[in-house]
Structures are given as structure tokens and as C-alpha cells.
N, C-alpha and C. Protein backbone atom coordinates (compact mmCIF):
# COMPACT_ATOMS: atom_id res chain seq x y z
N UNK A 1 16.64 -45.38 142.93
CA UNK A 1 17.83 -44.62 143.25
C UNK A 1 17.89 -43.39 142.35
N UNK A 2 18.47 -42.43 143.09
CA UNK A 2 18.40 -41.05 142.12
C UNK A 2 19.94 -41.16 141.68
N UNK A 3 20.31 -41.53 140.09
CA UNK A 3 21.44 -41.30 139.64
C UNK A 3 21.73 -39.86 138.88
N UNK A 4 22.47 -39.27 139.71
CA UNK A 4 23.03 -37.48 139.20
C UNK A 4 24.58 -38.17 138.72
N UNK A 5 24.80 -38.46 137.59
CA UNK A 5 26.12 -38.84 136.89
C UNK A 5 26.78 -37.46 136.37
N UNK A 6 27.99 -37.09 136.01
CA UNK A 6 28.23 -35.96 135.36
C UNK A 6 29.70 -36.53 134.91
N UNK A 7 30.34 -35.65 134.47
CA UNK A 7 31.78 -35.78 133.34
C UNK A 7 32.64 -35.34 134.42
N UNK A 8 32.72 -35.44 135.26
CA UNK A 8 34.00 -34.79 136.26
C UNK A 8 34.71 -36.01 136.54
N UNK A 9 33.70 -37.21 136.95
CA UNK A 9 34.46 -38.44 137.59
C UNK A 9 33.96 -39.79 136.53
N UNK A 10 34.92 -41.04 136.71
CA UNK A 10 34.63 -41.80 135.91
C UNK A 10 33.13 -42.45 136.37
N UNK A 11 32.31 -42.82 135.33
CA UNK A 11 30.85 -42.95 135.75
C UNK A 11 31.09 -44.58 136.65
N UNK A 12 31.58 -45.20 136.50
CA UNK A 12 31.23 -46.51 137.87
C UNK A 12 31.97 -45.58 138.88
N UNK A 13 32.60 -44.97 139.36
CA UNK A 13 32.65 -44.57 140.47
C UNK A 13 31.48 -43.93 140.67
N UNK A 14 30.96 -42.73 140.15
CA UNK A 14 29.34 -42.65 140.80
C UNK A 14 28.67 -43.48 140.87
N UNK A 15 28.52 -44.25 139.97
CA UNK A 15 27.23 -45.07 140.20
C UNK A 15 27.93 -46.32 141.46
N UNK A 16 29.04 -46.36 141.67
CA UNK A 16 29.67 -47.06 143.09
C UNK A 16 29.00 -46.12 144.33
N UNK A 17 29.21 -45.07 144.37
CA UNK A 17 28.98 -43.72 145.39
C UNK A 17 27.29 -43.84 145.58
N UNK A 18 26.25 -43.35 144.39
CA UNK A 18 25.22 -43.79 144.66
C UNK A 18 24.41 -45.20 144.92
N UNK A 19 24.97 -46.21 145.00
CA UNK A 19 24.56 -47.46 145.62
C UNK A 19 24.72 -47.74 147.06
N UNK A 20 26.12 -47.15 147.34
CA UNK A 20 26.22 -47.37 148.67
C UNK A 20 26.34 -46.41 149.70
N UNK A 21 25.85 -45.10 148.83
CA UNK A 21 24.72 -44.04 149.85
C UNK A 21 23.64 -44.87 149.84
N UNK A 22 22.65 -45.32 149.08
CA UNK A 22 21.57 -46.03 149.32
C UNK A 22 21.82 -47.07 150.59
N UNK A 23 22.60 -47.82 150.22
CA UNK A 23 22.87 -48.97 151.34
C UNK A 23 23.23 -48.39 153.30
N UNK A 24 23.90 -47.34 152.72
CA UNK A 24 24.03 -46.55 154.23
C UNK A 24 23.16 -45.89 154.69
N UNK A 25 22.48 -45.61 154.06
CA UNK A 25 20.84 -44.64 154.46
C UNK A 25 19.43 -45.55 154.73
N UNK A 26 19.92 -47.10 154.26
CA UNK A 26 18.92 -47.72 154.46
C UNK A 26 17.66 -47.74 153.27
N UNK A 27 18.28 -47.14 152.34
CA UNK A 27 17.20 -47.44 151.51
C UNK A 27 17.53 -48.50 150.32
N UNK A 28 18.57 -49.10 150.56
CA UNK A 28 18.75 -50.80 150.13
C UNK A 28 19.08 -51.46 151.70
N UNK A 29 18.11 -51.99 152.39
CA UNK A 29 18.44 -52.72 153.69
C UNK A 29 19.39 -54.06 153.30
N UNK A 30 19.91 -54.21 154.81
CA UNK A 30 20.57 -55.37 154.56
C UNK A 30 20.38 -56.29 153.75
N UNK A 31 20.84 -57.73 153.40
CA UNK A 31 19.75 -58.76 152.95
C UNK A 31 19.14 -58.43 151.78
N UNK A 32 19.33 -57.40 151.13
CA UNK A 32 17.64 -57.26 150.10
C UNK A 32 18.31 -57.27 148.60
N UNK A 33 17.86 -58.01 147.96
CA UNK A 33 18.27 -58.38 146.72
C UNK A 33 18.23 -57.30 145.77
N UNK A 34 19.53 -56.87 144.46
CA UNK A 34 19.60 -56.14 143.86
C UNK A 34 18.98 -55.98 142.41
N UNK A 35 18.49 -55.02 142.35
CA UNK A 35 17.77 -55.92 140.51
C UNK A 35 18.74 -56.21 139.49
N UNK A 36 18.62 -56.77 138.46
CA UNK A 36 19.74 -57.21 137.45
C UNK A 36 20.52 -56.10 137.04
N UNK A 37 21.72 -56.36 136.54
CA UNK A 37 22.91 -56.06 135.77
C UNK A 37 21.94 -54.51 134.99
N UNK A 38 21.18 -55.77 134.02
CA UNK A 38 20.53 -54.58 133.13
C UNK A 38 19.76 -53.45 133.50
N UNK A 39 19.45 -54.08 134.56
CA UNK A 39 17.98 -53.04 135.36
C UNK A 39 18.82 -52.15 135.58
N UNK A 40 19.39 -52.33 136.45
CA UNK A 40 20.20 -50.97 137.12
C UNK A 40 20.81 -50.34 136.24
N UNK A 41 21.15 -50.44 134.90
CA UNK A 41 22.06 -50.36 134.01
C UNK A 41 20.92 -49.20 132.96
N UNK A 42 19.46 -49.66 132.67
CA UNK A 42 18.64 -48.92 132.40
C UNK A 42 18.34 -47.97 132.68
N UNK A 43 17.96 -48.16 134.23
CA UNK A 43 17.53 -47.03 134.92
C UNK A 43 18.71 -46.13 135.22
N UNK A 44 19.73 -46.17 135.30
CA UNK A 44 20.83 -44.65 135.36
C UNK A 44 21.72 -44.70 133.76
N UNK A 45 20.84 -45.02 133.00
CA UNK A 45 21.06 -44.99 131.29
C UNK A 45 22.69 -45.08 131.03
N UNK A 46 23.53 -46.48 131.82
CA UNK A 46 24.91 -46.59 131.37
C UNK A 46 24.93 -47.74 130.70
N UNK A 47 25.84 -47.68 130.43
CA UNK A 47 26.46 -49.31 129.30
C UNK A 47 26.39 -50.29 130.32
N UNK A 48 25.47 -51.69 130.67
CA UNK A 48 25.84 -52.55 131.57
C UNK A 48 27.23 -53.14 131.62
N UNK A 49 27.90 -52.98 131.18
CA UNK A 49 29.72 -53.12 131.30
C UNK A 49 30.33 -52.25 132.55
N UNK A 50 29.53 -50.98 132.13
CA UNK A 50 30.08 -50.14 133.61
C UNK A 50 29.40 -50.16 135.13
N UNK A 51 27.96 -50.94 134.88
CA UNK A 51 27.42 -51.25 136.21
C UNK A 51 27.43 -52.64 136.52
N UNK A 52 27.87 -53.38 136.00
CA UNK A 52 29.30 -54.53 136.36
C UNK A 52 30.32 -54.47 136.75
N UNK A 53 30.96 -53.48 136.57
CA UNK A 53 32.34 -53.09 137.30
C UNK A 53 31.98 -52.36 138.50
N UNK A 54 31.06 -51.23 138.81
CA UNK A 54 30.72 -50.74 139.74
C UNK A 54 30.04 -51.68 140.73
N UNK A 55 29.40 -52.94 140.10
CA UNK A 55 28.25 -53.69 141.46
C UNK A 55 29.79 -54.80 141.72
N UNK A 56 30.99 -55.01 140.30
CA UNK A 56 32.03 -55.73 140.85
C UNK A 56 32.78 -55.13 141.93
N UNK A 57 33.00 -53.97 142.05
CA UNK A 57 33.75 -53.38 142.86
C UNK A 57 33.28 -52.95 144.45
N UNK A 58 31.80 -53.03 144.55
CA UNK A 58 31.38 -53.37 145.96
C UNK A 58 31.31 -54.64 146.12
N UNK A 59 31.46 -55.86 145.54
CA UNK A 59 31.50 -56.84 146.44
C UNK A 59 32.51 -56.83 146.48
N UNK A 60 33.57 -56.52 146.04
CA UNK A 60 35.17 -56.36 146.84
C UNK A 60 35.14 -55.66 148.24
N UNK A 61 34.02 -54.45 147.98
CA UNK A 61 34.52 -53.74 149.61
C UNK A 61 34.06 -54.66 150.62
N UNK A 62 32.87 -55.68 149.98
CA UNK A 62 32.48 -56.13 151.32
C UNK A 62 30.52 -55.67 151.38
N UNK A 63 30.36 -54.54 150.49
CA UNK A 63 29.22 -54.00 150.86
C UNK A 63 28.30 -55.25 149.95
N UNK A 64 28.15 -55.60 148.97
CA UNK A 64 27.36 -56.72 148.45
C UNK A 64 27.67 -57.98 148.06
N UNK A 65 27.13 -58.61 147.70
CA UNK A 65 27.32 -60.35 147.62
C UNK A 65 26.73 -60.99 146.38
N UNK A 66 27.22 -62.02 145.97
CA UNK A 66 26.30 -62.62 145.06
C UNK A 66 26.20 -63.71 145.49
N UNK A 67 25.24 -64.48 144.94
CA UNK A 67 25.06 -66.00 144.95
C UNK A 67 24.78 -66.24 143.39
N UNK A 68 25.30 -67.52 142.94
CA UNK A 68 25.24 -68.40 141.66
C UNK A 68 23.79 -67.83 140.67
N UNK A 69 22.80 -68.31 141.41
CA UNK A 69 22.11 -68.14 140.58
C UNK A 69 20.24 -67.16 141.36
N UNK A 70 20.88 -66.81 142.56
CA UNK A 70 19.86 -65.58 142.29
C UNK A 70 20.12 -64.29 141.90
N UNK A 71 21.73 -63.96 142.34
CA UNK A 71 21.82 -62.21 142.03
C UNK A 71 22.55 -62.18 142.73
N UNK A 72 22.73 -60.55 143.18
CA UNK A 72 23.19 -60.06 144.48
C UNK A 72 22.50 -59.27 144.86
N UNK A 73 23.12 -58.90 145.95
CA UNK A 73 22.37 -58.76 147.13
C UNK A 73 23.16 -58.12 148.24
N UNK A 74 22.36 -56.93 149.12
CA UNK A 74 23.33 -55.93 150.34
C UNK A 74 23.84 -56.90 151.54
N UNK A 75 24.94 -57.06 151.88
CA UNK A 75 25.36 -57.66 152.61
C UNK A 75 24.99 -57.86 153.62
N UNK A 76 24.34 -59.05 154.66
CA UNK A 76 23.87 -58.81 155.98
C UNK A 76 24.66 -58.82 156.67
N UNK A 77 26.21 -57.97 156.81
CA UNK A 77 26.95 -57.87 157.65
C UNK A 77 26.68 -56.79 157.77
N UNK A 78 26.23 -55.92 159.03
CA UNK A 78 25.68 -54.91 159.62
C UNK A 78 26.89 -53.90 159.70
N UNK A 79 28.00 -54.31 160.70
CA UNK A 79 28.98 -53.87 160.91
C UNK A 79 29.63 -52.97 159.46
N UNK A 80 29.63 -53.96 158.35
CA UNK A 80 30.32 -53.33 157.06
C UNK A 80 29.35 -52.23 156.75
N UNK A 81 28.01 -52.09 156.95
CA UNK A 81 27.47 -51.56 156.70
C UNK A 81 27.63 -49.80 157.37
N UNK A 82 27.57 -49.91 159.03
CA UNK A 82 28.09 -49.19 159.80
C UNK A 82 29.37 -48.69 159.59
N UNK A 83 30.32 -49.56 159.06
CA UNK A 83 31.95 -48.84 159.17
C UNK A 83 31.77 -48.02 157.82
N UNK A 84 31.16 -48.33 156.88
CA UNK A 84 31.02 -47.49 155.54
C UNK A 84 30.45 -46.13 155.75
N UNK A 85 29.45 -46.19 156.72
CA UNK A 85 28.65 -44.76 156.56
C UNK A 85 29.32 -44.27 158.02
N UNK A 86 29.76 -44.44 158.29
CA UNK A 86 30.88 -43.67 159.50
C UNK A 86 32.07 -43.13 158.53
N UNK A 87 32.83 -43.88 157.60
CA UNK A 87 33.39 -43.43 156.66
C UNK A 87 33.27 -42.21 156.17
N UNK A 88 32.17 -42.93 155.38
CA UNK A 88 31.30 -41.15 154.70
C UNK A 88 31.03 -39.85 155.14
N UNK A 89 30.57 -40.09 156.76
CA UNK A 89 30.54 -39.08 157.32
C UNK A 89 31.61 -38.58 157.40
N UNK A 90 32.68 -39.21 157.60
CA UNK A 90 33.92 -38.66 157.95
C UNK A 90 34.12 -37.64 157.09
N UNK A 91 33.95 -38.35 155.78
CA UNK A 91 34.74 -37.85 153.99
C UNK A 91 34.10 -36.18 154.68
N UNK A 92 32.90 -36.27 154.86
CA UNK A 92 31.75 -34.97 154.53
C UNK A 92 32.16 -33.88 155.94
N UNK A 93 32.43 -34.69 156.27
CA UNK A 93 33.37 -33.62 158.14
C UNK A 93 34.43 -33.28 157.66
N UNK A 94 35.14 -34.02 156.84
CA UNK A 94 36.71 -32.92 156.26
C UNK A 94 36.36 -32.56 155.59
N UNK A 95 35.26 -32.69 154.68
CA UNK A 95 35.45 -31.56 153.30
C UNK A 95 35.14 -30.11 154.20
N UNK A 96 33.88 -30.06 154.72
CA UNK A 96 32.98 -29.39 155.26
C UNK A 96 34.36 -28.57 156.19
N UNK A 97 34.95 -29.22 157.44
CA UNK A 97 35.79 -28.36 157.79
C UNK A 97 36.99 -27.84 157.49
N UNK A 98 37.59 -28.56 156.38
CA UNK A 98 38.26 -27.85 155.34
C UNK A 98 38.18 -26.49 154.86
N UNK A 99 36.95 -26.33 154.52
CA UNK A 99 35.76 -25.14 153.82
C UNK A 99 35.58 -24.06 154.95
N UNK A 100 35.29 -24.69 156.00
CA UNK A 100 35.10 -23.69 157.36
C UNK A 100 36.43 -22.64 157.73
N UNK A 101 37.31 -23.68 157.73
CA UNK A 101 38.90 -23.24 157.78
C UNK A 101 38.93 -22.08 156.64
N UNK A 102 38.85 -22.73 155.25
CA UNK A 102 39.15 -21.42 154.61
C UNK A 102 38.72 -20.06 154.34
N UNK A 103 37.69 -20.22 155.32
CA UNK A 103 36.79 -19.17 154.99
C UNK A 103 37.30 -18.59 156.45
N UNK A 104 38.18 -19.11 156.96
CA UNK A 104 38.56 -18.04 158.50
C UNK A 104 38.22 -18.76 159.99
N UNK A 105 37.67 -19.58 159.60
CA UNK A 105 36.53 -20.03 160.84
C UNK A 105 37.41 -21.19 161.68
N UNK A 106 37.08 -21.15 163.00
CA UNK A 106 38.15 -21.92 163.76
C UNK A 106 37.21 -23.00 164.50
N UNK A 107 37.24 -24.67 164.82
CA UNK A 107 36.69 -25.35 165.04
C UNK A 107 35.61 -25.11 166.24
N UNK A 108 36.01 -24.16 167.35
CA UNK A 108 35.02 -23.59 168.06
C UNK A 108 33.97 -22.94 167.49
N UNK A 109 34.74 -22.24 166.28
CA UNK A 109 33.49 -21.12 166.30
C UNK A 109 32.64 -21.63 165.20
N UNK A 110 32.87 -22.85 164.49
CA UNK A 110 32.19 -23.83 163.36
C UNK A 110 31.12 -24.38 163.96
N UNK A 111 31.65 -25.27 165.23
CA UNK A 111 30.65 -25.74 166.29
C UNK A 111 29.48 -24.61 166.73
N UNK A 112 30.15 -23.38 167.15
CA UNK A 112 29.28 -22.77 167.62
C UNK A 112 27.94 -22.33 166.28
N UNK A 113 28.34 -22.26 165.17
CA UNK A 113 27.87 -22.30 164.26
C UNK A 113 26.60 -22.94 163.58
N UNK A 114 27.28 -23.97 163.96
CA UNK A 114 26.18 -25.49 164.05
C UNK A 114 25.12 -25.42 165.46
N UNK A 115 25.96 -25.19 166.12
CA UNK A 115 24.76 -24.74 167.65
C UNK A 115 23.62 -24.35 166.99
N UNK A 116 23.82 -22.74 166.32
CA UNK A 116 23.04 -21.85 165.85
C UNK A 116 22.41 -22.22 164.96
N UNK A 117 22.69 -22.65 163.94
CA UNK A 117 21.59 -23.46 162.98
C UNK A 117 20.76 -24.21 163.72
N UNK A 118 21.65 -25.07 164.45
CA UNK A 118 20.30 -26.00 165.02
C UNK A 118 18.93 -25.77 165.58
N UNK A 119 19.34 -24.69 166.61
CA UNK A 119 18.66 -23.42 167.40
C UNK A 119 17.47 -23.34 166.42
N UNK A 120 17.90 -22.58 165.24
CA UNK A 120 17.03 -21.97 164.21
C UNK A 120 16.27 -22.71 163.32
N UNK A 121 16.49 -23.84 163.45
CA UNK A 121 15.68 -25.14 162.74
C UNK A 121 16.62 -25.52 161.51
N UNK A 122 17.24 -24.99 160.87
CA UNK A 122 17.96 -24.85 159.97
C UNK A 122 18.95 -26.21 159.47
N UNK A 123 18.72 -27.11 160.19
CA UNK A 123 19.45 -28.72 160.23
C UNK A 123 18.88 -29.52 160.24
């Protein structure tokens, strides 16, 4: 996983954000077991206290699971998986046309916009 952490937001919320972009993009598939507390905790260089609260706070949403004594693991509920990254998209369609808006631009002519990129390879 590529962890980009910075001082704007509290760090288990990123490292919440980058896990379950992974999980929505498919590059933690359903089913597939997570490496330890520490591992993950190494590799994006935080205090394992805070990637305990962050891997605690997706199995609240639903997105991962544990069992006793292997770990956890991405949820094989597909659906949770799907309603999350429909979510996301959403988040990234209001910011995005938020931005369009302020810059003048009216939902036709945003679309038409996007037409044109597409056209141009540009997407």
C-alpha cells in the first residue's frame, strides 16, 4: 500500500482512507487476510496503537473482520464492498463538481467537458 500521511488530518483516519481505497480498487480482494498489527504499522512508519484504531474502526464499518486467532481479514461481503466505493465516488463527484461550479461551469457544460477529455485520451 502506498501510505502518503501528512499533518492536516488525524493519521488513523488516513491510514483508515488508504486501506479501504485498497479494498475498493481490489487490491486487498475480498477474503484475503491482512498482515499483522505491526506489519502494517511498520510499513506506513506509525505507532501500532494508531493502526489498531484505524484496522478497529473498519471492522465497525463492516469493511474487515477478525477471527480469534488468525487475524483479519477483507470482508467477503461483496455488497459492503460495492456500497463503499460507490460512496467514494460519490465523495470525489461533489468535491470535483463543487470545483466546476466555482470556477463558473454549469453541469452541462462540465459533462460536456468530460466528453472532451475523453475524446482526447485524456481520462
Amino acid at each position: 500500500m502506498q501510505w502518503n500521511l501528512s499533518d492536516d488530518r488525524p493519521i488513523y483516519l488516513q491510514l483508515m482512507d488508504t486501506i479501504t481505497l485498497a479494498i475498493t480498487s481490489g487490491a486487498l480482494p475480498a477474503g484475503s487476510r491482512l498482515p499483522s498489527v505491526r506489519e502494517l504499522a511498520s510499513e506506513a512508519g506509525v505507532n501500532p496503537n494508531t493502526m489498531q484504531r484505524a484496522l478497529a474502526e473498519l471492522e465497525r464499518s463492516g469493511l474487515l473482520y477478525s477471527q480469534r486467532t488468525a487475524g483479519r481479514f477483507v470482508t467477503d461481503q461483496s455488497e459492503n464492498i460495492t456500497q463503499r466505493r460507490k460512496e467514494l465516488a460519490m465523495e470525489q463527484i461533489h468535491v470535483f463538481l463543487s470545483a466546476m461550479k466555482d470556477m463558473g461551469y454549469s453541469i452541462a457544460e462540465t459533462i460536456e467537458l468530460i466528453r472532451q477529455a475523453e475524446k482526447e485520451g485524456s481520462v
